[in-house]
């Protein structure tokens, strides 16, 4: 009678960390922005080339249109390709290539509030201390008393990663995100949530306002 033997199975490979999007838009929205950007480039370059052409002739107009169109086209394509993900405790940024920035090892963290035509964006600015290793993570975008915020799962994962950052005192920023999560869990309206309050606290008339770790720490202590 033959006895069947089974080979011992090898160790199970660790599961790949889940990749969570941080950009808050979708492919269809990116395509719409791309079409609008390309149309804008063509119109602006053609208008500029036409003006130069009236003065310097057809060749000068074509050269001017090309010189103006190329850098604008680069910006449009760059923004179309840009995507940001959270993978484990790292942020991945894709443009022409993929960059990986470790949130735990980042050397500087700041909160940035930008104001563009009445729309305020609250973002986390992560600086790894190396060339090209800087990324802006949009946490929330507000217009009036409404807007959009990163999802609960993403905020929780970001908070977990930041809490382990000793170099840049990431615990302060983790506590801010946890306060945001608690506010959402209570069902608070947008004006009562920490990120909205920070956006409202930024001075008017400034395109960008940076909140340092000390400023964020004072704000979190007041919650």
Coordinates of C-alpha atoms in Angstrom, one line a residue, residues 25-196:
X25 CA -10.2 62.8 -9.3
X26 CA -10.8 60.2 -12.0
X27 CA -9.7 59.4 -15.5
X28 CA -12.7 61.1 -17.1
X29 CA -12.1 64.3 -15.2
X30 CA -8.4 64.2 -16.3
X31 CA -9.4 63.8 -19.9
X32 CA -11.7 66.8 -19.7
X33 CA -9.0 68.9 -18.2
X34 CA -6.6 67.7 -20.9
X35 CA -8.9 68.6 -23.7
X36 CA -9.5 72.0 -22.2
X37 CA -5.8 72.6 -21.7
X38 CA -4.9 71.6 -25.2
X39 CA -7.5 73.9 -26.7
X40 CA -6.2 76.7 -24.4
X41 CA -2.7 76.1 -25.6
X42 CA -3.7 76.2 -29.3
X43 CA -5.8 79.4 -28.9
X44 CA -3.1 81.2 -26.9
X45 CA -0.2 80.2 -29.2
X46 CA -2.2 81.0 -32.3
X47 CA -3.2 84.4 -31.0
X48 CA 0.4 85.3 -29.9
X49 CA 1.8 84.0 -33.2
X50 CA -0.7 86.0 -35.1
X51 CA 0.3 89.2 -33.3
X52 CA 4.0 88.6 -33.9
X53 CA 3.2 87.6 -37.5
X54 CA 1.5 91.0 -38.2
X55 CA 4.7 92.7 -37.1
X56 CA 7.5 90.4 -38.3
X57 CA 6.0 88.3 -41.0
X58 CA 4.7 84.7 -41.3
X59 CA 7.9 83.0 -40.3
X60 CA 8.3 85.0 -37.2
X61 CA 4.7 84.3 -36.3
X62 CA 5.1 80.6 -36.7
X63 CA 8.3 80.6 -34.6
X64 CA 6.6 82.7 -31.8
X65 CA 3.6 80.3 -31.8
X66 CA 5.9 77.3 -31.5
X67 CA 8.1 78.8 -28.7
X68 CA 5.0 79.7 -26.7
X69 CA 3.1 76.4 -27.3
X70 CA 5.9 74.0 -26.4
X71 CA 6.3 74.9 -22.7
X72 CA 2.5 75.2 -22.2
X73 CA 2.0 71.8 -23.8
X74 CA 4.6 70.4 -21.5
X75 CA 2.8 71.7 -18.5
X76 CA -0.6 70.3 -19.7
X77 CA 0.9 66.9 -20.3
X78 CA 2.8 66.9 -17.0
X79 CA -0.5 67.6 -15.1
X80 CA -2.3 64.9 -17.1
X81 CA 0.3 62.3 -16.2
X82 CA 0.6 63.3 -12.5
X83 CA -1.0 60.8 -10.2
X84 CA -0.4 60.3 -6.4
X85 CA -0.9 57.2 -4.4
X86 CA -0.4 56.0 -0.8
X87 CA 1.3 52.6 -0.6
X88 CA 2.0 51.4 2.9
X89 CA 3.9 54.2 4.5
X90 CA 5.1 55.7 1.3
X91 CA 3.7 58.2 -1.2
X92 CA 4.2 57.4 -4.9
X93 CA 4.1 60.2 -7.4
X94 CA 3.9 59.5 -11.1
X95 CA 4.7 62.0 -13.8
X96 CA 7.3 61.0 -16.4
X97 CA 8.6 58.5 -13.9
X98 CA 7.6 57.2 -10.5
X99 CA 9.0 58.7 -7.3
X100 CA 8.7 57.1 -3.9
X101 CA 8.7 59.3 -0.7
X102 CA 8.8 57.6 2.7
X103 CA 6.4 59.4 5.1
X104 CA 8.2 57.9 8.1
X105 CA 11.6 59.2 7.0
X106 CA 10.5 62.7 5.8
X107 CA 12.6 65.5 7.2
X108 CA 10.0 68.2 7.1
X109 CA 6.2 68.4 7.1
X110 CA 4.1 71.5 6.6
X111 CA 0.5 72.3 6.0
X112 CA -0.2 74.4 3.0
X113 CA -3.4 76.3 2.3
X114 CA -3.9 77.8 -1.2
X115 CA -6.6 80.1 -2.3
X116 CA -7.5 80.2 -6.0
X117 CA -10.6 82.2 -7.0
X118 CA -12.4 81.4 -3.7
X119 CA -11.5 77.7 -3.7
X120 CA -9.2 76.8 -0.8
X121 CA -7.1 73.7 -0.8
X122 CA -5.6 72.2 2.4
X123 CA -2.6 70.2 1.6
X124 CA 0.2 68.3 3.4
X125 CA 3.7 69.3 2.1
X126 CA 6.1 66.4 2.5
X127 CA 9.9 67.1 2.1
X128 CA 12.2 64.1 2.2
X129 CA 15.3 66.3 2.2
X130 CA 16.5 65.1 -1.2
X131 CA 16.3 66.7 -4.7
X132 CA 12.9 65.9 -6.3
X133 CA 11.6 64.2 -3.1
X134 CA 8.9 66.8 -2.3
X135 CA 5.2 66.0 -2.7
X136 CA 2.0 68.0 -2.0
X137 CA -0.9 65.8 -0.8
X138 CA -4.3 67.5 -1.1
X139 CA -6.3 66.7 2.0
X140 CA -9.4 68.8 1.3
X141 CA -10.8 71.3 -1.2
X142 CA -13.4 73.8 0.0
X143 CA -15.6 76.3 -1.8
X144 CA -18.0 78.2 0.3
X145 CA -19.4 75.8 2.9
X146 CA -19.0 72.6 0.8
X147 CA -16.2 70.8 -0.9
X148 CA -14.5 67.4 -1.0
X149 CA -12.1 65.6 1.4
X150 CA -10.0 62.6 1.3
X151 CA -11.8 59.4 2.4
X152 CA -11.8 58.0 5.9
X153 CA -9.5 55.0 5.0
X154 CA -6.9 57.2 3.3
X155 CA -6.8 59.7 6.2
X156 CA -6.5 56.8 8.7
X157 CA -3.5 55.3 6.7
X158 CA -1.9 58.7 6.4
X159 CA -2.3 59.3 10.2
X160 CA -0.7 55.9 10.9
X161 CA 2.3 56.6 8.7
X162 CA 2.8 60.2 10.0
X163 CA 2.6 59.0 13.7
X164 CA 5.8 57.1 13.2
X165 CA 7.7 60.1 11.9
X166 CA 10.1 61.3 14.6
X167 CA 12.4 63.5 12.5
X168 CA 9.6 66.0 11.5
X169 CA 7.3 65.4 14.6
X170 CA 4.7 63.8 12.4
X171 CA 2.6 63.0 15.5
X172 CA 1.3 66.6 15.4
X173 CA 0.0 66.1 11.8
X174 CA -1.3 62.7 12.7
X175 CA -3.4 64.2 15.5
X176 CA -4.8 66.7 13.1
X177 CA -6.0 64.0 10.8
X178 CA -7.4 61.9 13.7
X179 CA -9.3 65.0 14.9
X180 CA -10.7 65.3 11.3
X181 CA -11.8 61.7 11.4
X182 CA -13.5 62.1 14.8
X183 CA -15.3 65.2 13.5
X184 CA -16.6 63.2 10.5
X185 CA -17.7 60.3 12.8
X186 CA -19.7 62.7 14.9
X187 CA -21.4 64.0 11.8
X188 CA -20.1 67.5 12.0
X189 CA -20.8 69.8 9.1
X190 CA -17.9 71.1 7.0
X191 CA -17.6 74.4 8.9
X192 CA -17.0 72.5 12.2
X193 CA -14.3 70.2 10.8
X194 CA -10.6 70.9 11.6
X195 CA -9.4 71.0 8.0
X196 CA -12.2 73.5 7.1

